[in-house]
mmCIF file with all atom_site columns, C-alpha atoms in Angstrom:
data_model
loop_
_atom_site.group_PDB
_atom_site.id
_atom_site.type_symbol
_atom_site.label_atom_id
_atom_site.label_alt_id
_atom_site.label_comp_id
_atom_site.label_asym_id
_atom_site.label_entity_id
_atom_site.label_seq_id
_atom_site.pdbx_PDB_ins_code
_atom_site.Cartn_x
_atom_site.Cartn_y
_atom_site.Cartn_z
_atom_site.occupancy
_atom_site.B_iso_or_equiv
_atom_site.pdbx_formal_charge
_atom_site.auth_seq_id
_atom_site.auth_comp_id
_atom_site.auth_asym_id
_atom_site.auth_atom_id
_atom_site.pdbx_PDB_model_num
ATOM 1   C CA . GLU U 1 1   ? 115.776 139.509 73.554 1.00 87.00 ? 12  GLU U CA 1
ATOM 2   C CA . LYS U 1 2   ? 114.326 136.031 71.874 1.00 88.00 ? 13  LYS U CA 1
ATOM 3   C CA . TYR U 1 3   ? 113.978 134.375 75.101 1.00 92.00 ? 14  TYR U CA 1
ATOM 4   C CA . ARG U 1 4   ? 112.331 136.951 76.574 1.00 93.00 ? 15  ARG U CA 1
ATOM 5   C CA . ASN U 1 5   ? 109.580 137.784 74.022 1.00 94.00 ? 16  ASN U CA 1
ATOM 6   C CA . GLU U 1 6   ? 109.239 134.063 73.978 1.00 95.00 ? 17  GLU U CA 1
ATOM 7   C CA . MET U 1 7   ? 108.668 134.122 77.368 1.00 96.00 ? 18  MET U CA 1
ATOM 8   C CA . LYS U 1 8   ? 105.951 137.118 77.367 1.00 95.00 ? 19  LYS U CA 1
ATOM 9   C CA . HIS U 1 9   ? 104.348 135.141 74.521 1.00 96.00 ? 20  HIS U CA 1
ATOM 10  C CA . LEU U 1 10  ? 104.522 131.934 76.580 1.00 96.00 ? 21  LEU U CA 1
ATOM 11  C CA . TYR U 1 11  ? 102.929 133.745 80.288 1.00 96.00 ? 22  TYR U CA 1
ATOM 12  C CA . GLU U 1 12  ? 100.587 135.524 77.807 1.00 97.00 ? 23  GLU U CA 1
ATOM 13  C CA . GLU U 1 13  ? 99.407  132.308 76.564 1.00 97.00 ? 24  GLU U CA 1
ATOM 14  C CA . ILE U 1 14  ? 99.290  130.755 80.271 1.00 97.00 ? 25  ILE U CA 1
ATOM 15  C CA . SER U 1 15  ? 96.867  133.611 81.182 1.00 96.00 ? 26  SER U CA 1
ATOM 16  C CA . ARG U 1 16  ? 94.493  133.287 78.399 1.00 96.00 ? 27  ARG U CA 1
ATOM 17  C CA . LEU U 1 17  ? 94.507  129.376 78.937 1.00 96.00 ? 28  LEU U CA 1
ATOM 18  C CA . LEU U 1 18  ? 93.639  130.011 82.505 1.00 96.00 ? 29  LEU U CA 1
ATOM 19  C CA . ILE U 1 19  ? 91.043  132.534 81.850 1.00 95.00 ? 30  ILE U CA 1
ATOM 20  C CA . GLU U 1 20  ? 89.588  130.099 79.314 1.00 95.00 ? 31  GLU U CA 1
ATOM 21  C CA . LEU U 1 21  ? 89.968  127.611 81.653 1.00 95.00 ? 32  LEU U CA 1
ATOM 22  C CA . ASP U 1 22  ? 87.929  129.326 84.554 1.00 93.00 ? 33  ASP U CA 1
ATOM 23  C CA . GLN U 1 23  ? 85.137  130.057 81.761 1.00 94.00 ? 34  GLN U CA 1
ATOM 24  C CA . GLU U 1 24  ? 84.727  126.318 80.937 1.00 95.00 ? 35  GLU U CA 1
ATOM 25  C CA . THR U 1 25  ? 84.908  125.601 84.830 1.00 94.00 ? 36  THR U CA 1
ATOM 26  C CA . MET U 1 26  ? 82.062  127.895 85.099 1.00 96.00 ? 37  MET U CA 1
ATOM 27  C CA . ALA U 1 27  ? 80.000  126.941 82.281 1.00 94.00 ? 38  ALA U CA 1
ATOM 28  C CA . ARG U 1 28  ? 80.531  123.353 83.677 1.00 94.00 ? 39  ARG U CA 1
ATOM 29  C CA . ILE U 1 29  ? 79.324  124.430 86.958 1.00 95.00 ? 40  ILE U CA 1
ATOM 30  C CA . LYS U 1 30  ? 76.297  126.101 85.469 1.00 94.00 ? 41  LYS U CA 1
ATOM 31  C CA . ILE U 1 31  ? 75.357  123.176 83.740 1.00 94.00 ? 42  ILE U CA 1
ATOM 32  C CA . GLU U 1 32  ? 75.844  120.689 86.536 1.00 94.00 ? 43  GLU U CA 1
ATOM 33  C CA . ASN U 1 33  ? 73.806  123.092 89.033 1.00 93.00 ? 44  ASN U CA 1
ATOM 34  C CA . GLU U 1 34  ? 71.126  122.683 86.109 1.00 93.00 ? 45  GLU U CA 1
ATOM 35  C CA . LYS U 1 35  ? 71.468  119.075 85.674 1.00 94.00 ? 46  LYS U CA 1
ATOM 36  C CA . GLN U 1 36  ? 70.755  118.856 89.601 1.00 93.00 ? 47  GLN U CA 1
ATOM 37  C CA . THR U 1 37  ? 67.601  121.285 89.333 1.00 92.00 ? 48  THR U CA 1
ATOM 38  C CA . LEU U 1 38  ? 65.963  118.646 86.211 1.00 91.00 ? 49  LEU U CA 1
ATOM 39  C CA . GLU U 1 39  ? 67.182  115.722 88.323 1.00 92.00 ? 50  GLU U CA 1
ATOM 40  C CA . GLU U 1 40  ? 65.310  117.185 91.638 1.00 91.00 ? 51  GLU U CA 1
ATOM 41  C CA . GLN U 1 41  ? 61.889  118.290 89.389 1.00 91.00 ? 52  GLN U CA 1
ATOM 42  C CA . ILE U 1 42  ? 61.450  114.676 88.216 1.00 92.00 ? 53  ILE U CA 1
ATOM 43  C CA . PRO U 1 43  ? 60.131  113.068 91.272 1.00 91.00 ? 54  PRO U CA 1
ATOM 44  C CA . PHE U 1 44  ? 57.892  115.712 92.068 1.00 91.00 ? 55  PHE U CA 1
ATOM 45  C CA . LEU U 1 45  ? 56.890  116.301 88.248 1.00 90.00 ? 56  LEU U CA 1
ATOM 46  C CA . SER U 1 46  ? 56.269  112.249 88.247 1.00 92.00 ? 57  SER U CA 1
ATOM 47  C CA . ALA U 1 47  ? 53.947  112.594 91.215 1.00 92.00 ? 58  ALA U CA 1
ATOM 48  C CA . ILE U 1 48  ? 51.763  115.260 90.032 1.00 92.00 ? 59  ILE U CA 1
ATOM 49  C CA . HIS U 1 49  ? 51.574  113.269 86.528 1.00 92.00 ? 60  HIS U CA 1
ATOM 50  C CA . GLU U 1 50  ? 50.538  110.380 88.531 1.00 91.00 ? 61  GLU U CA 1
ATOM 51  C CA . GLN U 1 51  ? 47.884  112.387 90.469 1.00 91.00 ? 62  GLN U CA 1
ATOM 52  C CA . GLU U 1 52  ? 46.617  113.926 87.274 1.00 89.00 ? 63  GLU U CA 1
ATOM 53  C CA . MET U 1 53  ? 46.200  110.388 85.817 1.00 89.00 ? 64  MET U CA 1
ATOM 54  C CA . ASN U 1 54  ? 44.566  108.821 89.097 1.00 87.00 ? 65  ASN U CA 1
ATOM 55  C CA . GLU U 1 55  ? 41.824  111.804 89.255 1.00 85.00 ? 66  GLU U CA 1
ATOM 56  C CA . LEU U 1 56  ? 41.025  111.540 85.326 1.00 84.00 ? 67  LEU U CA 1
ATOM 57  C CA . ARG U 1 57  ? 41.137  107.597 85.876 1.00 81.00 ? 68  ARG U CA 1
ATOM 58  C CA . ASN U 1 58  ? 38.087  108.322 88.378 1.00 78.00 ? 69  ASN U CA 1
ATOM 59  C CA . LEU U 1 59  ? 36.456  110.729 86.152 1.00 76.00 ? 70  LEU U CA 1
ATOM 60  C CA . SER U 1 60  ? 36.080  107.707 83.396 1.00 69.00 ? 71  SER U CA 1
ATOM 61  C CA . SER U 1 61  ? 35.517  105.137 85.961 1.00 63.00 ? 72  SER U CA 1
ATOM 62  C CA . PRO U 1 62  ? 31.903  103.333 85.184 1.00 58.00 ? 73  PRO U CA 1
ATOM 63  C CA . ASN U 1 63  ? 31.852  103.729 88.903 1.00 57.00 ? 74  ASN U CA 1
ATOM 64  C CA . ILE U 1 64  ? 29.735  107.010 88.847 1.00 56.00 ? 75  ILE U CA 1
ATOM 65  C CA . GLY U 1 65  ? 26.507  105.019 88.549 1.00 62.00 ? 76  GLY U CA 1
ATOM 66  C CA . ILE U 1 66  ? 25.485  106.027 84.732 1.00 64.00 ? 77  ILE U CA 1
ATOM 67  C CA . ASP U 1 67  ? 25.065  102.782 82.443 1.00 69.00 ? 78  ASP U CA 1
ATOM 68  C CA . PRO U 1 68  ? 26.233  103.910 79.368 1.00 70.00 ? 79  PRO U CA 1
ATOM 69  C CA . THR U 1 69  ? 24.516  101.443 77.206 1.00 79.00 ? 80  THR U CA 1
ATOM 70  C CA . THR U 1 70  ? 21.150  103.179 78.859 1.00 79.00 ? 81  THR U CA 1
ATOM 71  C CA . PHE U 1 71  ? 22.346  106.990 78.829 1.00 76.00 ? 82  PHE U CA 1
ATOM 72  C CA . TYR U 1 72  ? 23.261  106.609 74.904 1.00 81.00 ? 83  TYR U CA 1
ATOM 73  C CA . LYS U 1 73  ? 19.725  104.470 74.402 1.00 85.00 ? 84  LYS U CA 1
ATOM 74  C CA . ASN U 1 74  ? 17.915  107.457 75.822 1.00 85.00 ? 85  ASN U CA 1
ATOM 75  C CA . GLU U 1 75  ? 19.756  110.000 73.688 1.00 87.00 ? 86  GLU U CA 1
ATOM 76  C CA . LEU U 1 76  ? 19.274  107.790 70.687 1.00 89.00 ? 87  LEU U CA 1
ATOM 77  C CA . GLN U 1 77  ? 15.424  107.534 71.270 1.00 90.00 ? 88  GLN U CA 1
ATOM 78  C CA . ARG U 1 78  ? 15.366  111.347 72.449 1.00 90.00 ? 89  ARG U CA 1
ATOM 79  C CA . ALA U 1 79  ? 17.891  112.155 68.679 1.00 92.00 ? 90  ALA U CA 1
ATOM 80  C CA . ILE U 1 80  ? 14.628  110.070 66.847 1.00 93.00 ? 91  ILE U CA 1
ATOM 81  C CA . ARG U 1 81  ? 11.672  112.193 68.547 1.00 92.00 ? 92  ARG U CA 1
ATOM 82  C CA . GLU U 1 82  ? 13.410  115.194 67.435 1.00 93.00 ? 93  GLU U CA 1
ATOM 83  C CA . ILE U 1 83  ? 14.210  113.959 64.116 1.00 94.00 ? 94  ILE U CA 1
ATOM 84  C CA . ARG U 1 84  ? 10.331  112.877 63.679 1.00 93.00 ? 95  ARG U CA 1
ATOM 85  C CA . ASN U 1 85  ? 8.982   116.199 65.114 1.00 92.00 ? 96  ASN U CA 1
ATOM 86  C CA . ASP U 1 86  ? 11.351  118.403 62.714 1.00 93.00 ? 97  ASP U CA 1
ATOM 87  C CA . PHE U 1 87  ? 10.217  116.147 59.755 1.00 92.00 ? 98  PHE U CA 1
ATOM 88  C CA . GLU U 1 88  ? 6.465   116.531 60.939 1.00 93.00 ? 99  GLU U CA 1
ATOM 89  C CA . ASN U 1 89  ? 6.589   120.064 61.246 1.00 92.00 ? 100 ASN U CA 1
ATOM 90  C CA . LEU U 1 90  ? 8.485   120.557 57.972 1.00 92.00 ? 101 LEU U CA 1
ATOM 91  C CA . SER U 1 91  ? 5.956   118.235 56.052 1.00 92.00 ? 102 SER U CA 1
ATOM 92  C CA . ARG U 1 92  ? 2.815   119.797 58.044 1.00 92.00 ? 103 ARG U CA 1
ATOM 93  C CA . SER U 1 93  ? 4.603   123.390 56.490 1.00 92.00 ? 104 SER U CA 1
ATOM 94  C CA . GLN U 1 94  ? 5.141   122.297 52.934 1.00 92.00 ? 105 GLN U CA 1
ATOM 95  C CA . ARG U 1 95  ? 1.723   120.640 53.131 1.00 91.00 ? 106 ARG U CA 1
ATOM 96  C CA . LEU U 1 96  ? 0.268   124.333 53.971 1.00 90.00 ? 107 LEU U CA 1
ATOM 97  C CA . GLU U 1 97  ? 2.147   126.106 51.547 1.00 90.00 ? 108 GLU U CA 1
ATOM 98  C CA . LEU U 1 98  ? 0.486   123.514 48.706 1.00 89.00 ? 109 LEU U CA 1
ATOM 99  C CA . GLU U 1 99  ? -2.091  124.103 49.985 1.00 88.00 ? 110 GLU U CA 1
ATOM 100 C CA . GLU U 1 100 ? -2.019  127.834 49.670 1.00 88.00 ? 111 GLU U CA 1
ATOM 101 C CA . TYR U 1 101 ? -0.739  127.700 46.418 1.00 84.00 ? 112 TYR U CA 1
ATOM 102 C CA . TYR U 1 102 ? -3.318  125.587 44.920 1.00 82.00 ? 113 TYR U CA 1
ATOM 103 C CA . LYS U 1 103 ? -6.072  127.942 46.396 1.00 84.00 ? 114 LYS U CA 1
ATOM 104 C CA . ILE U 1 104 ? -4.193  130.653 44.610 1.00 84.00 ? 115 ILE U CA 1
ATOM 105 C CA . LYS U 1 105 ? -4.024  129.070 41.128 1.00 80.00 ? 116 LYS U CA 1
ATOM 106 C CA . THR U 1 106 ? -7.536  127.622 41.407 1.00 75.00 ? 117 THR U CA 1
#
């Protein structure tokens, strides 16, 4: 009886270990499949990345016909002109207000 109980216990342990082995095997297969999928994605994503980088290089390339120095020089001149006009308008407005104030006080 003692040996039968021992054998029964050992068979149960073997059965449990076989189930655990099957689970681990399935987990390994799943991980290997995921690994293979990721390895297959690498060249595809690298090609997309390279294409996007080339497009960005082409966009930022100075070959587009605009000289940045001239562009920014013109922008700076335009900004100075706008500031000058704003200042002249403000000065004119303040002068008119002071004249009105002076007329009211005298």
